[in-house]
XYZ file of C-alpha atoms in Angstrom:
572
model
C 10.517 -6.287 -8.548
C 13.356 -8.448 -9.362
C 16.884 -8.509 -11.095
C 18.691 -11.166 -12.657
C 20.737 -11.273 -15.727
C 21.770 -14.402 -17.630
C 24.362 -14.563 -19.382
C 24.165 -15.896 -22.859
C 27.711 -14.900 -25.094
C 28.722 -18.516 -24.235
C 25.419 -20.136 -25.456
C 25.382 -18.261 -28.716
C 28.660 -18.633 -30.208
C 28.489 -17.703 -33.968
C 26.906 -20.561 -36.263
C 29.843 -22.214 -38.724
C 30.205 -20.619 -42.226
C 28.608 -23.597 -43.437
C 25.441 -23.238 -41.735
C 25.276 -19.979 -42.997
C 25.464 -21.210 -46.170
C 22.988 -24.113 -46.070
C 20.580 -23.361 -48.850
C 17.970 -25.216 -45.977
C 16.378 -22.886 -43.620
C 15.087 -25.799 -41.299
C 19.142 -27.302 -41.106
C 19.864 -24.047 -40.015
C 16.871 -23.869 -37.257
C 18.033 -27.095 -35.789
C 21.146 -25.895 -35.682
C 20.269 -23.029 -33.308
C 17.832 -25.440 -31.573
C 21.402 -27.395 -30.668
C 23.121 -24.133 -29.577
C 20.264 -23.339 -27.465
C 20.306 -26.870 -25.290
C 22.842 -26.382 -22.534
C 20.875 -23.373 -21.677
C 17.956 -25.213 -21.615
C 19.749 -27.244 -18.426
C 18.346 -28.987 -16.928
C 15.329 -30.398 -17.847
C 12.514 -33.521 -17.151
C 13.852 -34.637 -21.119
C 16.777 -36.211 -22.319
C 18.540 -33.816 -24.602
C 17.092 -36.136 -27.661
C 13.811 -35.548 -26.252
C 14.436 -31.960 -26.106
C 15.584 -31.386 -29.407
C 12.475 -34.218 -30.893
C 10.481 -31.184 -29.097
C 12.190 -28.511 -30.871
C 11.662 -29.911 -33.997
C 8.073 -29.870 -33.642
C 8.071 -26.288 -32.743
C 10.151 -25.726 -35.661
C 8.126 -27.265 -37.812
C 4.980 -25.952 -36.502
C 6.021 -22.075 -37.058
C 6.709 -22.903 -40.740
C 4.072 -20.971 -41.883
C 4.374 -18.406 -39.353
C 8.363 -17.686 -40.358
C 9.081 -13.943 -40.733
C 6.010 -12.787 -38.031
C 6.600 -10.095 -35.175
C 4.511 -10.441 -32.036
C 4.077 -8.652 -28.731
C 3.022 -10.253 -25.697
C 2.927 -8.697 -22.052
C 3.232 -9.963 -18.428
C 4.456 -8.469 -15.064
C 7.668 -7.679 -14.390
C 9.131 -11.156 -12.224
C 12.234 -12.852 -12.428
C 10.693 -15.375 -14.144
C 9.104 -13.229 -16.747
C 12.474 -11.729 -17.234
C 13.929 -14.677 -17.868
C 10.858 -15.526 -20.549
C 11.572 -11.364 -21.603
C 15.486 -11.778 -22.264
C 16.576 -15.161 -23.097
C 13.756 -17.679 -23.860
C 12.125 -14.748 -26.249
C 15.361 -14.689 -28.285
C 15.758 -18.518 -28.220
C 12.489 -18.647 -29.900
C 13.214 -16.235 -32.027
C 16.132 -17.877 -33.660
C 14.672 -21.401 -33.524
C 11.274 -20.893 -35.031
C 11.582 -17.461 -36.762
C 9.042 -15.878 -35.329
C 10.404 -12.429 -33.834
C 8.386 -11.774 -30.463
C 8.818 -8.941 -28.471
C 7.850 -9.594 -24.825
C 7.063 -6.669 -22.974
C 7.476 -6.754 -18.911
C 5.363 -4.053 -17.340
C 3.299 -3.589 -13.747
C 0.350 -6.035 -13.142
C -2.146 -3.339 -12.882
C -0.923 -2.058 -16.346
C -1.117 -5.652 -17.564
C -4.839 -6.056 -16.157
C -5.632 -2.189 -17.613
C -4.679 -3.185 -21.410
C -6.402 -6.341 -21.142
C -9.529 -4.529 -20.096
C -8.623 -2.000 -23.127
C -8.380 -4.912 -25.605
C -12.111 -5.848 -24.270
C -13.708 -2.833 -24.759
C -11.945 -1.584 -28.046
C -11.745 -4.723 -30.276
C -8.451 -3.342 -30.860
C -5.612 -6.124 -30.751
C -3.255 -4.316 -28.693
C -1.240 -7.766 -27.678
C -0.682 -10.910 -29.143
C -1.177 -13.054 -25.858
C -1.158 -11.860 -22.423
C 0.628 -13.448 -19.027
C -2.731 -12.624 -16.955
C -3.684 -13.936 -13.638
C -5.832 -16.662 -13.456
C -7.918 -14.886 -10.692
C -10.112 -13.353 -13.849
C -10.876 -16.396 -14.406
C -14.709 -15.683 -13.816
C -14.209 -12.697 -15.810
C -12.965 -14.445 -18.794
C -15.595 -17.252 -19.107
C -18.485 -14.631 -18.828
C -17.315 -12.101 -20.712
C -16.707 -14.645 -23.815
C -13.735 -12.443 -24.869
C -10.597 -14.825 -24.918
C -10.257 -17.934 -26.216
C -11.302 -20.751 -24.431
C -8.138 -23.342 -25.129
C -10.018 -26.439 -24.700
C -11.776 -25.730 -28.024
C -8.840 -23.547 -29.710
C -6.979 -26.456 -29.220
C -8.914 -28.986 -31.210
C -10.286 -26.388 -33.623
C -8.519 -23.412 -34.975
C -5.191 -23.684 -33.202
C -4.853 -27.288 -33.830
C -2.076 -27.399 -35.945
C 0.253 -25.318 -33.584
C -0.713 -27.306 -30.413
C 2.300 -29.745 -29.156
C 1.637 -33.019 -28.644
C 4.183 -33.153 -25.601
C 1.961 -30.125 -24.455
C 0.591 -32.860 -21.515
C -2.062 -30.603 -19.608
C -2.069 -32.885 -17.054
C 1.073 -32.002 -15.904
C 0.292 -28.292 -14.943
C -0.518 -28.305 -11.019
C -2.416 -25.245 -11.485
C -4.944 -26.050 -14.053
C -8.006 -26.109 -11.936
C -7.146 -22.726 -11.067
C -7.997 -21.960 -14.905
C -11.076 -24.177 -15.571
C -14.413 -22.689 -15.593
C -17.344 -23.892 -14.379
C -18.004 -25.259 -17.774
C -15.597 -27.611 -17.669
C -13.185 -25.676 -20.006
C -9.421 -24.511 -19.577
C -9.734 -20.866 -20.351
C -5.721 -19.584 -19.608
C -2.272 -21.957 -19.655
C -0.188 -21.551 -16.073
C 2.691 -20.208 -17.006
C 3.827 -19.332 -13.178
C 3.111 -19.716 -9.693
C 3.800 -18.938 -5.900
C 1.917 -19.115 -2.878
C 1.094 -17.339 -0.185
C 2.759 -19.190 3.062
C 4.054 -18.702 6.485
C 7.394 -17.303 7.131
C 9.357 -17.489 10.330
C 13.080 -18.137 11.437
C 13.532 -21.260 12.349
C 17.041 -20.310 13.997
C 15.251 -18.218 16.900
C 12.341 -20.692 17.349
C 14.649 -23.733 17.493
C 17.433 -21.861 20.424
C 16.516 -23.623 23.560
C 16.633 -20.214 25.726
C 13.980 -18.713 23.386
C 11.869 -22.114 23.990
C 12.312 -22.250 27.297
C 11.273 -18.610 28.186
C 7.970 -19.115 25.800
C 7.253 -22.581 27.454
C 7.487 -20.286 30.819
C 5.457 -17.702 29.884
C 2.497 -19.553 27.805
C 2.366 -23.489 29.122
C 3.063 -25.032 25.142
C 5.915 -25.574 23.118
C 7.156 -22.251 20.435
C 6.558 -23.361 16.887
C 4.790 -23.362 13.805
C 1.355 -21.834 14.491
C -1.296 -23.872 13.435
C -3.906 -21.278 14.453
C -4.260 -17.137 14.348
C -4.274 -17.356 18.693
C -0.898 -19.104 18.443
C 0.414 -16.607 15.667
C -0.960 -13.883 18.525
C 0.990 -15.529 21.121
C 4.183 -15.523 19.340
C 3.873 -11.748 17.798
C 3.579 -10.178 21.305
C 6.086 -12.810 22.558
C 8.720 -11.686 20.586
C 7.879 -7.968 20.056
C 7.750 -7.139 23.497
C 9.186 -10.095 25.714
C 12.160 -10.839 23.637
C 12.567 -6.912 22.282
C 16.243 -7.647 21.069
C 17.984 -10.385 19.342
C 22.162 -9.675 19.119
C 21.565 -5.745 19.612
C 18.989 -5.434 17.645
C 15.523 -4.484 17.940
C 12.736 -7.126 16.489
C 9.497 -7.616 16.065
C 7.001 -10.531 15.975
C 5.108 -9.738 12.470
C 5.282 -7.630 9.191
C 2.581 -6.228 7.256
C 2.011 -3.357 5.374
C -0.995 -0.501 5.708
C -0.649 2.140 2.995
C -3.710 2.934 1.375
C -2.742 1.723 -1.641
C -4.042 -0.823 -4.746
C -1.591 -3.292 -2.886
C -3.770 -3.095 -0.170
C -6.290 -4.497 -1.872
C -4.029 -7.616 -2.821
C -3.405 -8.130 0.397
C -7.039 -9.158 1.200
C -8.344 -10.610 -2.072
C -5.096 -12.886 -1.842
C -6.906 -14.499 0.674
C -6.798 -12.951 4.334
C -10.516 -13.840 4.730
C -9.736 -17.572 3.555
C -7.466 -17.572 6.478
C -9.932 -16.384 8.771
C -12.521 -18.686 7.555
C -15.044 -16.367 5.903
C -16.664 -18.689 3.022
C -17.569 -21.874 2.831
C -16.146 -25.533 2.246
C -14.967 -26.256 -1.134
C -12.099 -26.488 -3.234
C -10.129 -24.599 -5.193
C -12.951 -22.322 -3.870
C -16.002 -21.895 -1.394
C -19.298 -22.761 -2.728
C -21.460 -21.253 -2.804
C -19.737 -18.425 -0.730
C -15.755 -17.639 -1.892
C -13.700 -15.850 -0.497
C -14.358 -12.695 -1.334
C -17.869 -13.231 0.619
C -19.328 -13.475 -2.721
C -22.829 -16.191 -2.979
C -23.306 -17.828 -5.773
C -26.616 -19.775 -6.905
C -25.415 -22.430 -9.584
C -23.076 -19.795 -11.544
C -24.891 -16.623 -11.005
C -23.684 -14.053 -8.325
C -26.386 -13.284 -5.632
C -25.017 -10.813 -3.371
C -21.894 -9.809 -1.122
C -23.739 -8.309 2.010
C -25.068 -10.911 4.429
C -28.385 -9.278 3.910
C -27.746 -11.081 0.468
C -26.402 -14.424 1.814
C -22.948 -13.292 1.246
C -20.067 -12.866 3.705
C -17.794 -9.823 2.969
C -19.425 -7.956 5.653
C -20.053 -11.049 7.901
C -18.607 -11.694 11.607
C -15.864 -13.664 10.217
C -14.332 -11.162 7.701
C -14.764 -8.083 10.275
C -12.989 -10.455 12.531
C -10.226 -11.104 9.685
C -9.577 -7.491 9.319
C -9.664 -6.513 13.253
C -6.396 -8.916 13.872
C -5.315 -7.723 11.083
C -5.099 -3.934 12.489
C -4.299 -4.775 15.871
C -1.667 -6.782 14.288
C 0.153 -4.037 12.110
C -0.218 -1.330 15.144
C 0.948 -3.688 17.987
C 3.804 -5.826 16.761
C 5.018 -4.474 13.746
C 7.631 -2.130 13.101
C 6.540 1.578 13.026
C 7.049 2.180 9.598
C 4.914 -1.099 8.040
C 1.861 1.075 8.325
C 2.898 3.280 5.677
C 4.552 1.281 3.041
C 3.296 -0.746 0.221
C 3.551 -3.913 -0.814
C 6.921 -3.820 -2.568
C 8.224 -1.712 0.096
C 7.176 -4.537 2.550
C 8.102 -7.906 0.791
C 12.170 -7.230 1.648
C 11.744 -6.164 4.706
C 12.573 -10.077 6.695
C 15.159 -10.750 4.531
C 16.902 -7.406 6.986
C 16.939 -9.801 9.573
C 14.744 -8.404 12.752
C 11.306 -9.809 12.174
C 10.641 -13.070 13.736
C 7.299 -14.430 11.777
C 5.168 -13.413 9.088
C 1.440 -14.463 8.642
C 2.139 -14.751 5.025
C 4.228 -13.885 2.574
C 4.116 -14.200 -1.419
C 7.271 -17.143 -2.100
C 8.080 -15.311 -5.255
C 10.797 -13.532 -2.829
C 12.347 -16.936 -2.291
C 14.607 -16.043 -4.908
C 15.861 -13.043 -3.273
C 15.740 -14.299 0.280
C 18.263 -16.712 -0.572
C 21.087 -14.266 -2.054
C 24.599 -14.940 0.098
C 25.507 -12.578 2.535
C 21.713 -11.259 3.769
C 21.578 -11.292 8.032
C 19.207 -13.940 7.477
C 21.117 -16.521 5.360
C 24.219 -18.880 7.246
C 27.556 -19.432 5.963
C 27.205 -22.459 4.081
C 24.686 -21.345 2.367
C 20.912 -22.757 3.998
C 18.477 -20.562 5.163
C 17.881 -19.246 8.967
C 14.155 -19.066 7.762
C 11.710 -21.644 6.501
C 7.911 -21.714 5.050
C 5.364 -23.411 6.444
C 1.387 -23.156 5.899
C 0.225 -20.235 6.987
C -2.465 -20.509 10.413
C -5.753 -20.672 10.383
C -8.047 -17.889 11.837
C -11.416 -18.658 14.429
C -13.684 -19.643 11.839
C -11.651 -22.058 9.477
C -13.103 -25.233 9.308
C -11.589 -28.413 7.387
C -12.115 -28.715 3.984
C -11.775 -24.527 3.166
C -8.866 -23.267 1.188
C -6.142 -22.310 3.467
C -4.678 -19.168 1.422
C -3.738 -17.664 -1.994
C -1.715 -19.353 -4.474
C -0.903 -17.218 -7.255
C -1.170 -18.238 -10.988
C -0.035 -15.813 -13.985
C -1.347 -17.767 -17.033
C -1.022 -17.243 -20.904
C -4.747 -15.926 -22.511
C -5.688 -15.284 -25.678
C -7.945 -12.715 -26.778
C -10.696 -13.650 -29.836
C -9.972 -10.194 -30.680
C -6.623 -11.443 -32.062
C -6.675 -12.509 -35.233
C -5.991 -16.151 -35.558
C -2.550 -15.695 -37.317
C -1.128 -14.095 -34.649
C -2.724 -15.919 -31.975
C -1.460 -19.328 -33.445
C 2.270 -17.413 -33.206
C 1.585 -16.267 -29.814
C 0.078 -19.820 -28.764
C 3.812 -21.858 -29.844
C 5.582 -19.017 -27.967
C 3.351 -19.848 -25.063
C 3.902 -23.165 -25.340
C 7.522 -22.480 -25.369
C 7.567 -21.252 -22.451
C 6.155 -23.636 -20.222
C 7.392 -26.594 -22.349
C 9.349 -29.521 -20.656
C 12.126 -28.820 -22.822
C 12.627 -25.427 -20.718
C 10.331 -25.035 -17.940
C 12.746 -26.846 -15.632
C 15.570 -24.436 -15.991
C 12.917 -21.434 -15.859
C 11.673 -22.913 -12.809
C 15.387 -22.642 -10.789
C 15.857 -19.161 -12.221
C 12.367 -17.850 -10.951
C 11.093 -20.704 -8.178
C 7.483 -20.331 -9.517
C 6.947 -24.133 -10.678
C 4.325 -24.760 -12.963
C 4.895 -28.817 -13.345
C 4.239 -31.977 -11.246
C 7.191 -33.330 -13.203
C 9.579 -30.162 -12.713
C 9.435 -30.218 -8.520
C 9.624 -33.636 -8.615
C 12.702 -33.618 -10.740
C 16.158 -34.490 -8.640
C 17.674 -31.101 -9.073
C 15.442 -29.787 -6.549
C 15.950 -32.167 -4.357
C 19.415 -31.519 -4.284
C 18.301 -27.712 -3.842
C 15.412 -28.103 -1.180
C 17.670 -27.734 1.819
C 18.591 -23.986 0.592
C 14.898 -23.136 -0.481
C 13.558 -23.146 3.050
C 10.538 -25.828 2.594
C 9.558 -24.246 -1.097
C 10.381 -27.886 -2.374
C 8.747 -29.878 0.204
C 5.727 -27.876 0.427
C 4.950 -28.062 -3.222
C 5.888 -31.485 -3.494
C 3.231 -32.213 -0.174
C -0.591 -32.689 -0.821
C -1.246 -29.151 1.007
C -0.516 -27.361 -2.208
C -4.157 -27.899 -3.570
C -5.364 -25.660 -0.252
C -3.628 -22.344 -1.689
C -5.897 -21.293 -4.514
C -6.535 -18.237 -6.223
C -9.604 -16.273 -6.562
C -12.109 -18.443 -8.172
C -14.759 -17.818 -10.567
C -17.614 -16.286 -7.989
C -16.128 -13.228 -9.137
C -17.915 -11.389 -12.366
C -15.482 -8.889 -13.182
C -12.252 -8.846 -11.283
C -11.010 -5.939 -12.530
C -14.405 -3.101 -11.347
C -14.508 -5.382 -8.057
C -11.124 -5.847 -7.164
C -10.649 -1.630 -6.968
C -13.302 -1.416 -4.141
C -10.878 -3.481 -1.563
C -8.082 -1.163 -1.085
C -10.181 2.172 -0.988
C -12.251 0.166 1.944
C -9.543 -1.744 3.874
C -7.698 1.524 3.549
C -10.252 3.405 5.565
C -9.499 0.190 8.379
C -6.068 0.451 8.414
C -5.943 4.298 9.099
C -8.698 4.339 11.591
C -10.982 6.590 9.458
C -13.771 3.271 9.952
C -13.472 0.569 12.502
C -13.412 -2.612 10.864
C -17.102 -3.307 10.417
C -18.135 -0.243 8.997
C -14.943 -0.359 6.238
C -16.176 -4.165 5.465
C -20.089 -2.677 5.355
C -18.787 -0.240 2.766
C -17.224 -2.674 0.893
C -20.067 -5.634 0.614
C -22.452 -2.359 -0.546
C -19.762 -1.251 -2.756
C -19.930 -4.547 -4.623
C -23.429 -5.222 -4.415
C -24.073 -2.382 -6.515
C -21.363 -3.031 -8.905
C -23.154 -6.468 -9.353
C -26.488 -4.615 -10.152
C -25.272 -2.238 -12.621
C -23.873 -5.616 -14.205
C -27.094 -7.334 -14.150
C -29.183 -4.406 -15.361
C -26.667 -4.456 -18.455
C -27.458 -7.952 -18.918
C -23.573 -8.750 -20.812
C -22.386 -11.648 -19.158
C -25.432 -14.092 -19.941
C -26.660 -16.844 -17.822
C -23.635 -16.779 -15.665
C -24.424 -12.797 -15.115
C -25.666 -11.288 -11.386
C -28.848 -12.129 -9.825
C -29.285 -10.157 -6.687
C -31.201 -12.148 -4.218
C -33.580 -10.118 -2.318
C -32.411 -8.707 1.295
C -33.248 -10.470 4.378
C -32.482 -10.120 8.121
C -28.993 -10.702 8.858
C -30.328 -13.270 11.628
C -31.938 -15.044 8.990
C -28.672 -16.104 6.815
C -26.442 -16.820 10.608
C -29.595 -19.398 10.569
C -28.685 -21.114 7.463
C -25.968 -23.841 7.388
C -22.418 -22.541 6.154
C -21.251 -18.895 4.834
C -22.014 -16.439 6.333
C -21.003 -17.755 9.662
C -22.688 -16.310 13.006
C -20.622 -14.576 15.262
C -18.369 -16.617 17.407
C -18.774 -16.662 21.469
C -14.849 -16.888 21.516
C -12.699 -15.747 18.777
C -9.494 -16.770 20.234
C -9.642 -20.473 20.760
C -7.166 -22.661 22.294
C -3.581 -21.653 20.721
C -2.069 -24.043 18.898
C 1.526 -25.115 17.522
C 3.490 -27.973 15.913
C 7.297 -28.516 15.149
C 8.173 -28.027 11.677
C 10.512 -30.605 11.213
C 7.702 -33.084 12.118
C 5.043 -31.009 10.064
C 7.444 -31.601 7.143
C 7.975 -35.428 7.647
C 4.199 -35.306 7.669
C 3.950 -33.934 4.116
C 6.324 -36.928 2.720
């Protein structure tokens, strides 16, 4: 997905002849330790901090000297840079050789599931999203950290480790209280829009005309409306060119499926109050009762099928045909994500911030000369049914795991690389390389501040309280892997027409209502497993305070907008 190369010839420079001759292997480790510190620039630590770190690592993989290990994650620019430089830094400081393999996310997700079923130790540690998080703490197949720390992996857990510091761990805590996967990165799902078109006064002027409030940021999804057919068909061209009010994508494709378990329904207001997730209906339109899964239909007291979602996935159609370009409705994700940075679409709902890294590049139609942004992030609107105190949208949070099918050798390797990685001595730099921060301490740091004006509201937003609304799927959700297939094969048949939107989101909530039985006749996943409440009249659950919400009288309230440079001043 992304490219970037760092260069590392003038960070390596051959060790002296007499290092090469020390008789002490450890002199020699803290030797490449030192070479290895102006890459690791800059950072939260002092460089005698950084190197009082090192030495602990080094110390640590004494008994582990000599040891080859594989770990896997997606293919990001933050991976790579884990994948090409911070894997050989580790290499030479501790001694243990890791080979970190960078492959597609599904691929990553279908090993994992391999490793479950087989026993067999196929990785070391895995970079795994934290939205099988309710997979991994019913399955009982990884290592819950909480204990490993304190038991078995004691020894090889850094004291400068400070948990606390990770502004994603909630996202990996199950519901008994333990940390079951480390954050190693993160992005969110946010509003995009340029700020150059909604800020010229003609622009404002001819949208004050036409709808009787002020262009902006949309606070809500009859705002967003406004400004997609404002744009796609009263503005039409901008310098020549032909644009378009929104971007999407359609394909029926696993992507597809992304797109809506990364939170569309959250948007639209489908579940219920709670944070990081609705309880005790998610996102997904999944009911709980305590821990146990009860049902996705409403029938069940779930919500996947409810007004709200059907709602969620109408706009979302109407959307893609009416105000997108032509072509959105056949590509795929990684066909879409570039396609603003070209420079003719005017807003997007939401849009994954790991491209901030590749919006930024000099010279794209929708960068200026000195080097700022003509685009800036925002959070994204809020659909009919949101009501304060839901999440807002998806934050994404790739997180090390470690399998109890490894054995505890290895994992104790794999654990100090993993540590590594998202250690303070480092995790600064790899934050500016891939803009996926993973520490309080690391956005806070003065080097992005000095870098927030060309990161289009990346810094101020996670810097801003509003971050803890963007959360990923939560742990309502048995077995992400079985459930998370039945989204695109169902929104698919939406997007092409082949079912109107109710009858796809019907499928779907039956679709995972039986997966749920066949889980709890196999009875694997314990107390936490599937409980199917009986059905009931759908009348009967719209009766019932929260999730799943009765239908609306009027789905397109009262637009809403607010000026960004005053939503931002707001967040500080």
């Amino acid at each position: 997905m992304f490219h970037k190369k760092t260069a590392l010839a003038a960070l390596i420079g051959a060790a002296s002849p007499l290092l090469l001759l020390s008789s002490s292997p450890l002199l020699a480790d803290t030797a490449a330790a030192q070479r290895w510190l102006d890459e690791f620039q800059p950072s939260t630590l002092s460089r005698e901090e950084q190197m009082s770190e090192l030495q602990w690592f080094i110390d640590a993989a004494q008994p582990y000297r000599g040891m080859q290990i594989k770990v896997v994650s997606e293919t990001l620019t933050t991976h790579e840079y884990e994948a090409q430089t911070l894997a050989r830094a580790f290499t030479e400081i501790t001694g243990i050789e890791v080979t970190h393999d960078l492959i597609g996310e599904g691929d990553v997700v279908e090993k994992l599931q391999t490793q479950m079923q087989s026993g067999e130790n196929i990785y070391d540690a895995y970079v795994n999203d934290s939205d099988l998080i309710g997979t991994h703490f019913r399955y009982q197949q990884v290592r819950n950290l909480t204990d490993w720390m304190v038991n078995e992996g004691r020894d090889v857990t850094s004291p400068t480790l400070d948990l606390d510091d990770f502004i994603g761990l909630s996202f990996t805590t199950a519901p008994d209280g333990k940390v079951y996967q480390l954050p190693d990165q993160q992005f969110a799902n946010l509003y995009w829009f340029r700020y150059d078109w909604f800020t010229d006064p003609e622009i404002k002027a001819q949208f004050q005309e036409k709808y009787g409030y002020e262009l902006g940021v949309p606070v809500n999804w009859s705002a967003y409306e406004d400004i997609a057919e404002f744009f796609t068909n009263d503005i039409g061209t901008i310098d020549g060119r032909r644009v378009y009010g929104h971007m999407d994508y359609g394909k029926k494709d696993p992507s597809l499926g992304w797109r809506f378990t990364d939170a569309w329904l959250s948007m639209a207001g489908a579940g219920d109050v709670g944070i990081p997730n609705g309880l005790p209906v998610d996102e997904w339109g999944i009911r709980v009762d305590g821990c146990r899964p009860v049902g996705s239909s409403v029938e069940r007291g779930g919500a996947t099928d409810g007004p709200a979602a059907v709602y969620s996935v109408t706009k979302y159609v109407d959307w893609l045909q009416k105000y997108a370009p032509p072509e959105a409705a056949g590509m795929v994700f990684s066909e879409a994500g570039p396609v603003p940075a070209q420079g003719n679409i005017a807003q997007q709902i939401f849009w994954y911030t790991t491209f901030t890294a590749d919006m930024v590049s000099p010279g794209l139609p929708v960068m200026n000369e000195d080097g700022t942004p003509k685009w800036r992030m925002a959070p994204s609107p809020r659909g009919a049914y949101w009501e304060e105190g839901q999440k807002l949208g998806y934050q994404d949070a790739g997180s090390w795991t470690l399998m109890k099918s490894t054995p505890v050798d290895r994992a104790s390797a794999a654990w100090l690389y993993a540590q590594f990685v998202t250690s303070k001595t480092v995790s600064l730099k790899k934050s500016h390389v891939g803009l996926t921060i993973i520490r309080d301490s690391d956005i806070r740091h003065e080097s992005f501040t000095e870098r927030s004006a060309e990161l289009g509201g990346l810094v101020e937003f996670y810097r801003s309280p509003a971050r803890l609304q963007w959360t990923p799927t939560g742990t309502n959700v048995p077995d992400y892997p079985r459930l998370a297939q039945l989204w695109w094969q169902n929104i698919g048949d939406a997007a092409s027409g082949a079912k109107s939107p109710q009858e796809a989101m019907t499928a779907l909530a039956t679709a995972q209502d039986r997966l749920m039985q066949r889980l709890e006749r196999a009875n694997v996943l314990g107390e936490c497993g599937p409980r199917l409440n009986e059905p009931q009249s759908r009348e009967y659950w719209f009766a019932q305070p929260g999730a799943p919400k009765p239908p609306l009288a009027n789905e397109k309230p009262t637009p809403l907008t607010v000026d960004y440079d005053e939503l931002v001043k707001s967040w500080q």
